[in-house]
Amino acid sequence: MDPESQSTVMAVDIMKTTPLFLAALCCVAILSPAALGREISSQGGSTCPCHLEPAHDSYPGSGEGNLMWNCRDRLLPSVPTSCWAANANVTQVDLFNHHITTLRAGDFDALHNLRFLNVYKGWLSTVEAGSLRTLTTLEHLDLGFGFLTEVPEEISHMPQLRVVALEYNQIKEVPRELLLPLADNLEQLIFVRNEVEAVPELDFLPHLTFLDLEANNIRSLPKRLLGALRGPCALWINDNPLSDVAAAMLLPLPNGSEIRTNASIAVWAQNDAEMSSMFDRDWRVYDKNQQDLDLFVLTHTCDEAHDTPADFIHPCEAE
């Protein structure tokens, strides 16, 4: 073939392949984060079992360009640190439904921008020292539906937390000293369905919007359970062996708050003035079936006859 003919053939070949090459480039350019996550998690023999996808709008760390490692329903036996090696610049990690028994020191050290961590539903029983405290931007931590028997000491090193969810565990005590460092930001504290027997004074948490103590073993609550709250708060205390509470415990709740309790609860006011203050509040009081309860019927004054239990202090006698 003469040189002129050879040049013509090469030109034709280039014209034929150029559209294919450009199309391939376009496909790479428009890969979704989820598709990109599948590519990343399978590159180079990586063992990452999770998918990278856009951060969810309903959790902290959402926003354009932000990413989540979605590890839901993978029954993972340990924290998938191989995924962090592939991409550590994520704002959310979802490990829902896992077989992780222990969060170990260093498991999350690479995730410097993490704001949401869900370790709900699994076999978690141990949170080692140093496993979470490096997450200096974390706002939402859910360690629910596991086998924890105590509040992890790690949370006391995470003052930026806004949500601490420890629901459906076997926790018996709520240590005040572990929550004190969270005073500037904590909004939601969730202990539903544990084995909590006593709750300390939480009057140092002014930003609370939800305190869930439902379905524990609580027989009494301190008068200073709540402090000067900045806005409405939902207080859930139903399904406890709790028969009596002080009106003074409820009065810090601002207008617009809600109280979910048992219909059998008795609210004790020290005098008529305190009772009148109760009735002036714009609260919703209801049971777990969403049936409204009449606060007027539930409330009594301490000059009325009342039992004095042997195993805890009645609200009328409590300081």
CSV table of C-alpha atoms in Angstrom, one decimal:
chain,number,residue,atom,x,y,z
A,1,MET,CA,0.0,0.0,0.0
A,2,ASP,CA,1.4,3.4,-1.0
A,3,PRO,CA,2.0,6.0,1.8
A,4,GLU,CA,-0.9,8.2,0.6
A,5,SER,CA,-3.4,5.2,0.8
A,6,GLN,CA,-2.0,4.2,4.2
A,7,SER,CA,-2.6,7.7,5.6
A,8,THR,CA,-6.2,7.7,4.3
A,9,VAL,CA,-6.9,4.4,6.0
A,10,MET,CA,-5.4,5.6,9.3
A,11,ALA,CA,-7.5,8.7,9.2
A,12,VAL,CA,-10.7,6.7,8.6
A,13,ASP,CA,-9.8,4.4,11.5
A,14,ILE,CA,-9.3,7.4,13.8
A,15,MET,CA,-12.7,8.8,12.7
A,16,LYS,CA,-14.3,5.5,13.5
A,17,THR,CA,-12.8,5.1,16.9
A,18,THR,CA,-13.0,8.7,18.1
A,19,PRO,CA,-16.8,8.6,18.9
A,20,LEU,CA,-16.3,5.4,20.9
A,21,PHE,CA,-13.4,6.9,22.8
A,22,LEU,CA,-15.4,10.1,23.6
A,23,ALA,CA,-18.4,8.0,24.6
A,24,ALA,CA,-16.3,6.1,27.0
A,25,LEU,CA,-15.0,9.3,28.5
A,26,CYS,CA,-18.6,10.6,28.9
A,27,CYS,CA,-19.6,7.4,30.7
A,28,VAL,CA,-16.8,7.8,33.2
A,29,ALA,CA,-17.6,11.4,33.7
A,30,ILE,CA,-21.3,10.8,34.5
A,31,LEU,CA,-20.8,7.8,36.9
A,32,SER,CA,-23.1,8.3,39.9
A,33,PRO,CA,-21.5,8.2,43.3
A,34,ALA,CA,-23.2,4.8,43.9
A,35,ALA,CA,-21.7,3.4,40.7
A,36,LEU,CA,-18.4,5.0,41.6
A,37,GLY,CA,-18.6,3.3,45.0
A,38,ARG,CA,-19.0,-0.1,43.3
A,39,GLU,CA,-16.0,0.7,41.2
A,40,ILE,CA,-13.9,1.8,44.2
A,41,SER,CA,-15.0,-1.2,46.3
A,42,SER,CA,-13.9,-3.6,43.7
A,43,GLN,CA,-10.6,-2.1,42.5
A,44,GLY,CA,-7.3,-3.8,43.0
A,45,GLY,CA,-8.8,-6.8,44.9
A,46,SER,CA,-10.1,-4.6,47.7
A,47,THR,CA,-12.2,-6.4,50.3
A,48,CYS,CA,-14.5,-3.4,51.0
A,49,PRO,CA,-18.0,-4.8,51.2
A,50,CYS,CA,-19.8,-1.5,51.2
A,51,HIS,CA,-21.1,1.0,48.6
A,52,LEU,CA,-20.2,4.6,48.3
A,53,GLU,CA,-23.3,6.7,47.7
A,54,PRO,CA,-24.6,10.3,48.2
A,55,ALA,CA,-25.0,11.3,51.8
A,56,HIS,CA,-28.6,11.0,53.0
A,57,ASP,CA,-30.5,14.2,53.5
A,58,SER,CA,-32.1,13.1,56.8
A,59,TYR,CA,-28.8,12.8,58.7
A,60,PRO,CA,-26.0,15.2,59.6
A,61,GLY,CA,-23.3,15.4,56.9
A,62,SER,CA,-25.7,15.7,54.0
A,63,GLY,CA,-25.2,18.2,51.2
A,64,GLU,CA,-24.0,18.3,47.6
A,65,GLY,CA,-20.9,16.3,47.0
A,66,ASN,CA,-20.9,14.6,50.5
A,67,LEU,CA,-20.7,10.8,50.6
A,68,MET,CA,-21.8,7.8,52.7
A,69,TRP,CA,-20.3,4.4,53.0
A,70,ASN,CA,-23.5,2.3,53.0
A,71,CYS,CA,-22.8,-1.0,54.8
A,72,ARG,CA,-26.4,-1.8,55.7
A,73,ASP,CA,-27.5,-5.5,56.1
A,74,ARG,CA,-24.0,-6.9,55.4
A,75,LEU,CA,-23.7,-8.7,58.7
A,76,LEU,CA,-20.2,-7.5,59.0
A,77,PRO,CA,-18.0,-9.2,61.6
A,78,SER,CA,-15.8,-6.2,62.1
A,79,VAL,CA,-15.6,-2.5,61.1
A,80,PRO,CA,-14.7,-2.4,57.4
A,81,THR,CA,-11.5,-0.3,57.6
A,82,SER,CA,-10.6,-1.5,54.1
A,83,CYS,CA,-13.4,0.9,52.8
A,84,TRP,CA,-11.7,3.8,54.6
A,85,ALA,CA,-8.5,3.0,52.7
A,86,ALA,CA,-10.5,3.3,49.4
A,87,ASN,CA,-12.1,6.6,50.4
A,88,ALA,CA,-11.9,8.2,53.9
A,89,ASN,CA,-13.5,11.5,52.9
A,90,VAL,CA,-17.0,10.6,53.8
A,91,THR,CA,-19.5,12.3,56.2
A,92,GLN,CA,-21.7,9.3,56.9
A,93,VAL,CA,-21.2,5.6,57.7
A,94,ASP,CA,-24.2,3.2,58.1
A,95,LEU,CA,-23.3,-0.2,59.6
A,96,PHE,CA,-27.0,-1.1,60.3
A,97,ASN,CA,-27.5,-4.9,60.9
A,98,HIS,CA,-24.1,-6.2,61.6
A,99,HIS,CA,-22.2,-8.9,63.6
A,100,ILE,CA,-19.7,-6.6,65.1
A,101,THR,CA,-19.1,-7.4,68.8
A,102,THR,CA,-16.3,-4.8,69.5
A,103,LEU,CA,-15.5,-1.3,68.3
A,104,ARG,CA,-11.7,-1.3,68.6
A,105,ALA,CA,-9.2,1.5,69.0
A,106,GLY,CA,-8.3,2.8,65.6
A,107,ASP,CA,-11.4,1.5,63.8
A,108,PHE,CA,-12.5,5.0,62.7
A,109,ASP,CA,-9.2,7.0,63.0
A,110,ALA,CA,-9.1,7.7,59.2
A,111,LEU,CA,-12.5,9.3,59.1
A,112,HIS,CA,-11.7,12.9,59.8
A,113,ASN,CA,-15.0,14.4,58.4
A,114,LEU,CA,-17.5,11.9,59.8
A,115,ARG,CA,-20.7,13.4,61.2
A,116,PHE,CA,-23.1,10.5,61.3
A,117,LEU,CA,-22.3,6.9,62.5
A,118,ASN,CA,-25.0,4.2,62.7
A,119,VAL,CA,-24.0,0.9,64.4
A,120,TYR,CA,-27.6,0.0,65.2
A,121,LYS,CA,-28.8,-3.7,65.3
A,122,GLY,CA,-26.1,-6.3,65.9
A,123,TRP,CA,-23.9,-7.9,68.5
A,124,LEU,CA,-22.1,-4.9,69.9
A,125,SER,CA,-21.1,-5.5,73.5
A,126,THR,CA,-17.8,-3.6,73.9
A,127,VAL,CA,-16.6,-0.1,72.9
A,128,GLU,CA,-12.9,0.1,73.5
A,129,ALA,CA,-11.1,3.2,74.7
A,130,GLY,CA,-9.9,5.2,71.7
A,131,SER,CA,-12.4,3.7,69.3
A,132,LEU,CA,-14.6,6.7,68.8
A,133,ARG,CA,-13.0,9.8,70.4
A,134,THR,CA,-11.0,10.6,67.3
A,135,LEU,CA,-14.3,11.4,65.5
A,136,THR,CA,-14.1,15.1,66.4
A,137,THR,CA,-16.8,16.1,63.9
A,138,LEU,CA,-19.3,13.4,64.8
A,139,GLU,CA,-22.8,14.8,65.6
A,140,HIS,CA,-25.0,11.7,65.6
A,141,LEU,CA,-24.1,8.4,67.2
A,142,ASP,CA,-26.4,5.4,67.3
A,143,LEU,CA,-25.2,2.2,69.1
A,144,GLY,CA,-28.7,0.8,69.6
A,145,PHE,CA,-30.1,-2.7,69.6
A,146,GLY,CA,-27.0,-4.5,70.9
A,147,PHE,CA,-25.6,-5.9,74.1
A,148,LEU,CA,-24.0,-2.9,75.8
A,149,THR,CA,-24.3,-3.0,79.6
A,150,GLU,CA,-22.9,0.5,80.2
A,151,VAL,CA,-22.8,3.9,78.6
A,152,PRO,CA,-19.5,3.9,76.6
A,153,GLU,CA,-17.0,6.2,78.3
A,154,GLU,CA,-15.9,7.3,74.8
A,155,ILE,CA,-18.9,9.7,74.5
A,156,SER,CA,-17.4,11.9,77.2
A,157,HIS,CA,-14.6,12.8,74.8
A,158,MET,CA,-17.1,13.8,72.0
A,159,PRO,CA,-18.6,17.2,73.1
A,160,GLN,CA,-19.8,17.9,69.6
A,161,LEU,CA,-22.5,15.1,69.8
A,162,ARG,CA,-26.0,16.3,69.2
A,163,VAL,CA,-27.7,12.8,69.3
A,164,VAL,CA,-26.7,9.9,71.5
A,165,ALA,CA,-28.9,6.8,70.9
A,166,LEU,CA,-28.3,3.8,73.1
A,167,GLU,CA,-31.7,2.2,72.7
A,168,TYR,CA,-32.5,-1.5,73.1
A,169,ASN,CA,-29.4,-2.5,75.1
A,170,GLN,CA,-28.9,-3.7,78.7
A,171,ILE,CA,-27.7,-0.5,80.3
A,172,LYS,CA,-28.6,-0.1,84.0
A,173,GLU,CA,-26.9,3.2,84.9
A,174,VAL,CA,-26.7,6.7,83.3
A,175,PRO,CA,-23.5,8.3,84.6
A,176,ARG,CA,-23.9,12.0,84.9
A,177,GLU,CA,-20.2,12.6,84.6
A,178,LEU,CA,-20.1,11.1,81.1
A,179,LEU,CA,-22.8,13.4,79.9
A,180,LEU,CA,-21.5,16.6,81.4
A,181,PRO,CA,-19.0,17.3,78.5
A,182,LEU,CA,-21.9,17.1,76.1
A,183,ALA,CA,-23.7,20.1,77.6
A,184,ASP,CA,-23.1,22.6,74.8
A,185,ASN,CA,-24.6,20.6,72.0
A,186,LEU,CA,-26.6,17.5,73.1
A,187,GLU,CA,-30.2,17.6,71.8
A,188,GLN,CA,-31.4,14.0,71.9
A,189,LEU,CA,-30.7,11.3,74.5
A,190,ILE,CA,-32.3,8.0,73.8
A,191,PHE,CA,-32.4,5.1,76.3
A,192,VAL,CA,-35.7,3.4,75.3
A,193,ARG,CA,-35.8,-0.3,76.3
A,194,ASN,CA,-32.7,-0.7,78.5
A,195,GLU,CA,-32.6,-1.7,82.1
A,196,VAL,CA,-32.0,1.7,83.6
A,197,GLU,CA,-33.0,1.9,87.2
A,198,ALA,CA,-32.1,5.5,88.0
A,199,VAL,CA,-31.5,8.7,86.1
A,200,PRO,CA,-29.3,11.6,87.4
A,201,GLU,CA,-30.1,15.3,87.3
A,202,LEU,CA,-29.7,16.4,83.7
A,203,ASP,CA,-30.4,20.1,84.3
A,204,PHE,CA,-27.1,21.0,82.6
A,205,LEU,CA,-28.4,20.0,79.2
A,206,PRO,CA,-30.3,23.2,78.0
A,207,HIS,CA,-30.6,22.1,74.3
A,208,LEU,CA,-32.5,18.9,74.9
A,209,THR,CA,-35.4,18.4,72.5
A,210,PHE,CA,-36.0,14.7,73.1
A,211,LEU,CA,-35.3,12.6,76.3
A,212,ASP,CA,-36.5,9.0,75.8
A,213,LEU,CA,-36.5,7.0,79.0
A,214,GLU,CA,-39.4,4.7,77.9
A,215,ALA,CA,-39.6,1.1,79.0
A,216,ASN,CA,-36.9,0.8,81.6
A,217,ASN,CA,-36.9,-0.1,85.3
A,218,ILE,CA,-37.2,3.5,86.6
A,219,ARG,CA,-39.1,3.9,89.9
A,220,SER,CA,-38.4,7.6,90.6
A,221,LEU,CA,-37.1,10.6,88.8
A,222,PRO,CA,-35.2,13.6,90.3
A,223,LYS,CA,-36.9,17.0,90.6
A,224,ARG,CA,-34.1,18.5,88.7
A,225,LEU,CA,-34.2,16.0,85.8
A,226,LEU,CA,-34.5,19.0,83.5
A,227,GLY,CA,-33.0,22.5,83.6
A,228,ALA,CA,-33.8,25.7,81.8
A,229,LEU,CA,-34.5,24.4,78.3
A,230,ARG,CA,-34.1,26.6,75.3
A,231,GLY,CA,-37.1,25.2,73.4
A,232,PRO,CA,-39.8,22.6,73.4
A,233,CYS,CA,-38.8,19.1,74.5
A,234,ALA,CA,-40.4,15.6,74.2
A,235,LEU,CA,-40.1,13.7,77.5
A,236,TRP,CA,-41.0,10.0,77.2
A,237,ILE,CA,-41.3,8.1,80.5
A,238,ASN,CA,-44.0,5.6,79.8
A,239,ASP,CA,-43.7,1.8,80.5
A,240,ASN,CA,-41.6,2.2,83.7
A,241,PRO,CA,-42.6,1.1,87.2
A,242,LEU,CA,-43.0,4.8,87.9
A,243,SER,CA,-46.1,5.7,89.9
A,244,ASP,CA,-45.3,9.3,91.2
A,245,VAL,CA,-43.4,12.3,89.8
A,246,ALA,CA,-42.9,15.8,91.1
A,247,ALA,CA,-44.6,18.7,89.3
A,248,ALA,CA,-41.3,20.6,89.7
A,249,MET,CA,-39.7,18.0,87.5
A,250,LEU,CA,-42.0,18.8,84.6
A,251,LEU,CA,-42.3,22.6,85.0
A,252,PRO,CA,-39.0,23.4,83.2
A,253,LEU,CA,-40.7,22.0,80.0
A,254,PRO,CA,-41.5,25.1,77.8
A,255,ASN,CA,-44.8,25.5,76.1
A,256,GLY,CA,-45.1,23.3,73.0
A,257,SER,CA,-43.4,20.4,74.8
A,258,GLU,CA,-44.9,16.9,75.1
A,259,ILE,CA,-45.0,14.3,77.8
A,260,ARG,CA,-45.6,10.6,77.1
A,261,THR,CA,-46.4,8.7,80.2
A,262,ASN,CA,-48.6,6.0,81.8
A,263,ALA,CA,-52.3,6.9,82.5
A,264,SER,CA,-51.7,5.7,86.1
A,265,ILE,CA,-49.0,8.3,86.9
A,266,ALA,CA,-49.6,10.8,89.8
A,267,VAL,CA,-48.1,14.2,89.5
A,268,TRP,CA,-47.5,15.9,92.9
A,269,ALA,CA,-47.4,19.7,93.3
A,270,GLN,CA,-46.1,21.2,96.5
A,271,ASN,CA,-49.0,23.6,96.7
A,272,ASP,CA,-51.8,25.3,94.8
A,273,ALA,CA,-49.5,27.8,93.2
A,274,GLU,CA,-47.3,25.1,91.7
A,275,MET,CA,-50.4,23.2,90.5
A,276,SER,CA,-51.7,26.4,88.9
A,277,SER,CA,-48.4,26.8,87.1
A,278,MET,CA,-48.8,23.3,85.7
A,279,PHE,CA,-52.2,24.0,84.3
A,280,ASP,CA,-51.0,27.3,82.6
A,281,ARG,CA,-48.6,25.3,80.5
A,282,ASP,CA,-49.3,24.5,76.8
A,283,TRP,CA,-48.2,20.8,76.8
A,284,ARG,CA,-49.5,17.7,75.2
A,285,VAL,CA,-49.8,14.8,77.6
A,286,TYR,CA,-50.6,11.4,76.2
A,287,ASP,CA,-49.9,7.6,76.5
A,288,LYS,CA,-48.1,5.3,74.2
A,289,ASN,CA,-51.3,4.7,72.2
A,290,GLN,CA,-51.4,8.4,71.4
A,291,GLN,CA,-54.5,8.9,73.7
A,292,ASP,CA,-54.5,12.3,75.3
A,293,LEU,CA,-54.4,12.3,79.1
A,294,ASP,CA,-56.0,14.9,81.4
A,295,LEU,CA,-53.3,16.6,83.4
A,296,PHE,CA,-55.9,18.0,85.8
A,297,VAL,CA,-56.9,14.4,86.7
A,298,LEU,CA,-53.3,13.3,87.1
A,299,THR,CA,-52.2,16.1,89.4
A,300,HIS,CA,-52.5,16.2,93.2
A,301,THR,CA,-51.1,18.5,95.9
A,302,CYS,CA,-48.8,17.2,98.6
A,303,ASP,CA,-51.3,18.0,101.4
A,304,GLU,CA,-53.4,15.1,100.1
A,305,ALA,CA,-52.9,11.7,101.5
A,306,HIS,CA,-50.2,9.7,99.8
A,307,ASP,CA,-48.1,6.6,100.4
A,308,THR,CA,-44.5,6.7,101.6
A,309,PRO,CA,-42.7,3.9,99.9
A,310,ALA,CA,-39.9,2.1,101.7
A,311,ASP,CA,-37.6,1.7,98.6
A,312,PHE,CA,-37.6,5.2,97.2
A,313,ILE,CA,-38.4,8.8,98.2
A,314,HIS,CA,-41.9,10.1,97.4
A,315,PRO,CA,-41.8,13.3,95.3
A,316,CYS,CA,-43.5,15.3,98.2
A,317,GLU,CA,-40.6,14.3,100.5
A,318,ALA,CA,-37.8,14.7,98.0
A,319,GLU,CA,-35.6,17.8,98.1
